[in-house]
Tab-separated table of N, CA and C in Angstrom:
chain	number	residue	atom	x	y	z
A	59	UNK	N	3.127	18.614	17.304
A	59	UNK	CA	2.058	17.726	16.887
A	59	UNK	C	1.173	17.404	18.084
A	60	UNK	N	0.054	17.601	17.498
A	60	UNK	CA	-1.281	17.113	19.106
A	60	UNK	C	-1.351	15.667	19.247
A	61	UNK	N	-1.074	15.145	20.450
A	61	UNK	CA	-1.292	14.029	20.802
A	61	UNK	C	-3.124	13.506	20.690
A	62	UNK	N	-3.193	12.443	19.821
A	62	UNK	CA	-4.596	12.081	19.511
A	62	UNK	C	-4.900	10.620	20.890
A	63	UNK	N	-5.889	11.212	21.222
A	63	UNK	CA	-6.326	10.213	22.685
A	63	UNK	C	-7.788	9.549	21.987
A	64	UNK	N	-7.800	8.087	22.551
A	64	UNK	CA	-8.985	7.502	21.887
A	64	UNK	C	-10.240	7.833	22.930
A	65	UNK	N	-11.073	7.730	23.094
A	65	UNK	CA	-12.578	8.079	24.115
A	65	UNK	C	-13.119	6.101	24.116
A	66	UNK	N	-13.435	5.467	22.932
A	66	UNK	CA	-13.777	4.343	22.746
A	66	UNK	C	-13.603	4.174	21.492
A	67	UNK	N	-13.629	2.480	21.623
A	67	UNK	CA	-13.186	1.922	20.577
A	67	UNK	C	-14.193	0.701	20.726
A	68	UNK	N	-14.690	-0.014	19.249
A	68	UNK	CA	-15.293	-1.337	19.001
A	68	UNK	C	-14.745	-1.848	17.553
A	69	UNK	N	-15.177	-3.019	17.369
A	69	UNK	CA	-14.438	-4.092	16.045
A	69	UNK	C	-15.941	-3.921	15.643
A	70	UNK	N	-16.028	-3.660	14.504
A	70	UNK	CA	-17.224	-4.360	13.433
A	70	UNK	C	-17.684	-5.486	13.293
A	71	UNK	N	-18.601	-6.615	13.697
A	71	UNK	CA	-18.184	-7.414	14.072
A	71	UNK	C	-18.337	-8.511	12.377
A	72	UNK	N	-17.613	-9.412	12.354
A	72	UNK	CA	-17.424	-10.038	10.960
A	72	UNK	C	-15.923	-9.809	10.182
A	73	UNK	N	-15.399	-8.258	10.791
A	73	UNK	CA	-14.330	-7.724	9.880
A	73	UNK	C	-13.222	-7.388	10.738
A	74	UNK	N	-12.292	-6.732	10.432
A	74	UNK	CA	-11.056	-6.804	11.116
A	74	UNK	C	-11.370	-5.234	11.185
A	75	UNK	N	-12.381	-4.446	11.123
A	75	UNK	CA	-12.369	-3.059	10.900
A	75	UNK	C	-12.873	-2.257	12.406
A	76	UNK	N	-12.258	-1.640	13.189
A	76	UNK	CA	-12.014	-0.840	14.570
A	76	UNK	C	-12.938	0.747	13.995
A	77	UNK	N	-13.645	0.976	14.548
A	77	UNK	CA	-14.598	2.291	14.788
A	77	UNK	C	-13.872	2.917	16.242
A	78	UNK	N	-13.000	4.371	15.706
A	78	UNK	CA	-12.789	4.671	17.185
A	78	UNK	C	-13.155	5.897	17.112
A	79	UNK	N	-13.749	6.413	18.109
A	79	UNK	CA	-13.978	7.435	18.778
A	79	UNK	C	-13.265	8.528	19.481
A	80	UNK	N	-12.401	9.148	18.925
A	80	UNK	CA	-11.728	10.264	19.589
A	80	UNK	C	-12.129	11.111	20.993
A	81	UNK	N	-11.330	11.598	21.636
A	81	UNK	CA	-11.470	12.512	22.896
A	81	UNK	C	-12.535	13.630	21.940
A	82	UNK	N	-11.811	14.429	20.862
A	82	UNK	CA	-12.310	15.543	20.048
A	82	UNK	C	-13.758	15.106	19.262
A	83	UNK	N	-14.391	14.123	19.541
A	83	UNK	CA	-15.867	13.916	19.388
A	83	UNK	C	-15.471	12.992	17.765
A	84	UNK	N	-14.748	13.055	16.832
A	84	UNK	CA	-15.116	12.992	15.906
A	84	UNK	C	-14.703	11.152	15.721
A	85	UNK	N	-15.560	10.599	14.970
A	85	UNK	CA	-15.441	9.025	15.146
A	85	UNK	C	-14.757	8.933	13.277
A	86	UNK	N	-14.004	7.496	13.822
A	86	UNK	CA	-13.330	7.382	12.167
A	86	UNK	C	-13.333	5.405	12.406
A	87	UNK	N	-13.470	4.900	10.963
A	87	UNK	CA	-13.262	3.729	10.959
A	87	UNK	C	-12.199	3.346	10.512
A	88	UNK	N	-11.180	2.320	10.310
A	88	UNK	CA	-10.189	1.881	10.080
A	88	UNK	C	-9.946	0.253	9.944
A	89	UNK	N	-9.888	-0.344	8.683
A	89	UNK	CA	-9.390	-1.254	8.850
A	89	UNK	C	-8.165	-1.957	8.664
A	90	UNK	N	-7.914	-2.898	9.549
A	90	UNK	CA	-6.640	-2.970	10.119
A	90	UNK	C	-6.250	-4.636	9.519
A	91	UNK	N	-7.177	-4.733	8.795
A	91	UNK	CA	-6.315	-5.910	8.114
A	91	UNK	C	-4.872	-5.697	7.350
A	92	UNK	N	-4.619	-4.769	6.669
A	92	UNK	CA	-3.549	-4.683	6.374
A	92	UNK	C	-2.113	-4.663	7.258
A	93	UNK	N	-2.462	-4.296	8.541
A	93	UNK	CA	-1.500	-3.949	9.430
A	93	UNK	C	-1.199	-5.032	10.229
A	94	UNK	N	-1.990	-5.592	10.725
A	94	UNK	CA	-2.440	-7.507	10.835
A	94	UNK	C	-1.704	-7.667	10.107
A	95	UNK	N	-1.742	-8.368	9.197
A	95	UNK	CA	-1.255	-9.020	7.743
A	95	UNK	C	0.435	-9.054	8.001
A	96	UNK	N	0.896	-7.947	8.757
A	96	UNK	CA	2.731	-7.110	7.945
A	96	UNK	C	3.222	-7.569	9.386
A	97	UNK	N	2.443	-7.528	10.578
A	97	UNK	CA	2.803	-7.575	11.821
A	97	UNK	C	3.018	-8.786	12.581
A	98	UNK	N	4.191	-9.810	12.668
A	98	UNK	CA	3.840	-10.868	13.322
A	98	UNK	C	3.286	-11.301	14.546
A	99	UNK	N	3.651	-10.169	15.574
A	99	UNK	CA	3.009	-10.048	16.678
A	99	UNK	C	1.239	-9.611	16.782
A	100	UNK	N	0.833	-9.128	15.666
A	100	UNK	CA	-0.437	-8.701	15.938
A	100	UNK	C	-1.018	-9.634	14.987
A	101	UNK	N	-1.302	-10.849	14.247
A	101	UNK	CA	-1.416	-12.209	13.838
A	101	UNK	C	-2.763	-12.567	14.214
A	102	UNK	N	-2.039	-12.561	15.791
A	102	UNK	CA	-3.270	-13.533	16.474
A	102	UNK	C	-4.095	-12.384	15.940
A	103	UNK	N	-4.473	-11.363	15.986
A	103	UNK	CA	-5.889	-10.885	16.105
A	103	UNK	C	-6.338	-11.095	14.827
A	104	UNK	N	-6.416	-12.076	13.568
A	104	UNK	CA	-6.653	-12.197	12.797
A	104	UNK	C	-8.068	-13.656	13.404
A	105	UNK	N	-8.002	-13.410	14.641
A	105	UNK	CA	-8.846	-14.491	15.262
A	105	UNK	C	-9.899	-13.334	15.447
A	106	UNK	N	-11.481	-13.265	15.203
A	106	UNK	CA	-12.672	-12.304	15.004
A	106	UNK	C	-12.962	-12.492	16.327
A	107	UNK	N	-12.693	-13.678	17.203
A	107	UNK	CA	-13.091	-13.366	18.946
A	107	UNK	C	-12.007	-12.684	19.187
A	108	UNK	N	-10.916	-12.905	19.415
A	108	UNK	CA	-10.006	-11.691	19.819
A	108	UNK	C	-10.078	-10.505	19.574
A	109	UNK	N	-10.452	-10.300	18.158
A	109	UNK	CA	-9.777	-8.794	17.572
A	109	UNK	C	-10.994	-8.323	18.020
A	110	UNK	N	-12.371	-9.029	18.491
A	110	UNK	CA	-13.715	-8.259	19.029
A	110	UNK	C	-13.469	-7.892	20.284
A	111	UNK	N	-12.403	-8.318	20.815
A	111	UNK	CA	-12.115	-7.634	22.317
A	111	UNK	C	-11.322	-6.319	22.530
A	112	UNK	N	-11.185	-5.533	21.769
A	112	UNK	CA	-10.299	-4.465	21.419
A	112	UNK	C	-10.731	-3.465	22.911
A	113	UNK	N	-10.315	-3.110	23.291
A	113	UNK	CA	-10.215	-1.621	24.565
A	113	UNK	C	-9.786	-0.776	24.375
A	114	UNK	N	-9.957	0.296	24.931
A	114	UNK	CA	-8.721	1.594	25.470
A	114	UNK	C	-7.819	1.096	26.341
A	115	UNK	N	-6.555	1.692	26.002
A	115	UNK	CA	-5.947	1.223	27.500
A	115	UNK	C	-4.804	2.740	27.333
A	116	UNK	N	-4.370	2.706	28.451
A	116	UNK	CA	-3.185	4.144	28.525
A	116	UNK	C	-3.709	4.977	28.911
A	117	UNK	N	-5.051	4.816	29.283
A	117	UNK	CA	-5.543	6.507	29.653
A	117	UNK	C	-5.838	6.912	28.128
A	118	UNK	N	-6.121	6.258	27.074
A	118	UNK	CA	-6.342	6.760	25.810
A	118	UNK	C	-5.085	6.659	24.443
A	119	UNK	N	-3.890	6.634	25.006
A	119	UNK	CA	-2.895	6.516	24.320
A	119	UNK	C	-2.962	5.463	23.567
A	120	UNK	N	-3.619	4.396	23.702
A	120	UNK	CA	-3.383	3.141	22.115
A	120	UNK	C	-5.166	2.189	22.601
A	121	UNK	N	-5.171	1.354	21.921
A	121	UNK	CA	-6.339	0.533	21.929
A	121	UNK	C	-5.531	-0.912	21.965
A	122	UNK	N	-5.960	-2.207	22.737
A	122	UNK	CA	-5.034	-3.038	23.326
A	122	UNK	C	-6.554	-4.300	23.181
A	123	UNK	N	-5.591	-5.591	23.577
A	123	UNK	CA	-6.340	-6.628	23.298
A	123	UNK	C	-5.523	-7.665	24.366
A	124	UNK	N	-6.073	-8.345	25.032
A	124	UNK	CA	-5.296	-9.197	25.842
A	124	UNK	C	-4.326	-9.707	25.235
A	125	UNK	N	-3.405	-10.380	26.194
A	125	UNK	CA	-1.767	-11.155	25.451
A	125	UNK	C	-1.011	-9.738	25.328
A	126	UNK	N	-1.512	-8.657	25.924
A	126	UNK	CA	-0.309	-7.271	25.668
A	126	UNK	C	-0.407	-6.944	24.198
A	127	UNK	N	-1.484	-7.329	23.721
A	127	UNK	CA	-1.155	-7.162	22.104
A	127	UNK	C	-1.708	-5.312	21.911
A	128	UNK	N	-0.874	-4.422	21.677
A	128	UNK	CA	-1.901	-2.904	21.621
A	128	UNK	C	-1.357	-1.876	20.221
A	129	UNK	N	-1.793	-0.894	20.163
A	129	UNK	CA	-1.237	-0.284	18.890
A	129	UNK	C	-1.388	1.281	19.265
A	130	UNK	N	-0.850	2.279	19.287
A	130	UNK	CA	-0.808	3.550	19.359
A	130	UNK	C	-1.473	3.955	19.075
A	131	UNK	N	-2.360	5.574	19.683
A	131	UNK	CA	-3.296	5.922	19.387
A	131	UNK	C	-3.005	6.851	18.336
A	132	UNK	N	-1.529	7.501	17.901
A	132	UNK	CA	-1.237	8.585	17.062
A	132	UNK	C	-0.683	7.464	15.977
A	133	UNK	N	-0.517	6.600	16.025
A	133	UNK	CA	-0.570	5.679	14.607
A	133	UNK	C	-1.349	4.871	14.404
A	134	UNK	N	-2.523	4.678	15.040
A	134	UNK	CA	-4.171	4.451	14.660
A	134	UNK	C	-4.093	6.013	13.831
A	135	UNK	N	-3.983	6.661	14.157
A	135	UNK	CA	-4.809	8.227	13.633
A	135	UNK	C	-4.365	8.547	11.956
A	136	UNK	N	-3.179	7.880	12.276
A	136	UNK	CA	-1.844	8.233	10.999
A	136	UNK	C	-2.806	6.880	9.931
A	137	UNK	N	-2.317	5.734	10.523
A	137	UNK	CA	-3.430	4.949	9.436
A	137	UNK	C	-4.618	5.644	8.903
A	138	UNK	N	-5.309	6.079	9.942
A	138	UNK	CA	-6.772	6.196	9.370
A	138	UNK	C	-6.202	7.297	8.360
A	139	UNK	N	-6.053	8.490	8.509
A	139	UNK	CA	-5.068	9.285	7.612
A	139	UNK	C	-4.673	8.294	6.201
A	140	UNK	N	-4.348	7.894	6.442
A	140	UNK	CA	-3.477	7.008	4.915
A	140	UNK	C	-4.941	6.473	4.167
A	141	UNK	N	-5.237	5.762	4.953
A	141	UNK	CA	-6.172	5.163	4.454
A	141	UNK	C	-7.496	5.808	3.681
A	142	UNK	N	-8.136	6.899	4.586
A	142	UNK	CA	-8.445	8.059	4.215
A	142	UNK	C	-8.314	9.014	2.802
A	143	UNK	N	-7.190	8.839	2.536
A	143	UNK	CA	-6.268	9.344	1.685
A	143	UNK	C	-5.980	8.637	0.320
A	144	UNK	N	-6.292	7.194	0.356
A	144	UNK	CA	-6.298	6.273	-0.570
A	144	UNK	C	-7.949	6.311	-1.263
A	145	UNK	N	-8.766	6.528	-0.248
A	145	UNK	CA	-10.108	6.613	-0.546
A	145	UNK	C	-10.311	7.804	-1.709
A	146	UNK	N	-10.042	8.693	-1.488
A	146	UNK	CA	-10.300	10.286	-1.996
A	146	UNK	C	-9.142	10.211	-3.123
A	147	UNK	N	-8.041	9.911	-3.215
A	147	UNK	CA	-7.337	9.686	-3.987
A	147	UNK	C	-7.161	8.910	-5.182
């Protein structure tokens, strides 16, 4: 399996929804309220100033938010995938 690396990342601003930008050029949106929602540790970012602070961090490997709060970049990819998938489906 190819390891998926992020290039950049931003929050929409109003929504809990992350626009990221892949190494491989191609950009995908994702929203992450649902994953929020299930996660007690990722909570706080249900705060729209926080979750607007989203980064790269790892050299590309996940997208991160102060307080250590971060999420993988190959299960960002897998969401968007699902989600993706619910759309068309």
């Amino acid at each position: 399996m190819q390891a998926h690396r992020v290039e950049s990342v931003h929050a929409i601003p109003g929504t809990l929804t992350l626009v990221v930008k892949w190494r491989n050029g191609v950009e995908d949106a994702v929203d992450m309220t649902p994953i929020i929602q299930r996660s007690a540790p990722l909570r706080h970012l249900e705060n729209p100033d926080l979750f607007s602070e989203v980064e790269v961090i790892d050299w590309g490997c996940a997208v991160g938010w102060r307080g250590d709060l971060g999420y993988g970049a190959d299960t960002l990819h897998e969401q968007i995938r699902q989600q993706n998938m619910k759309v068309a489906g």
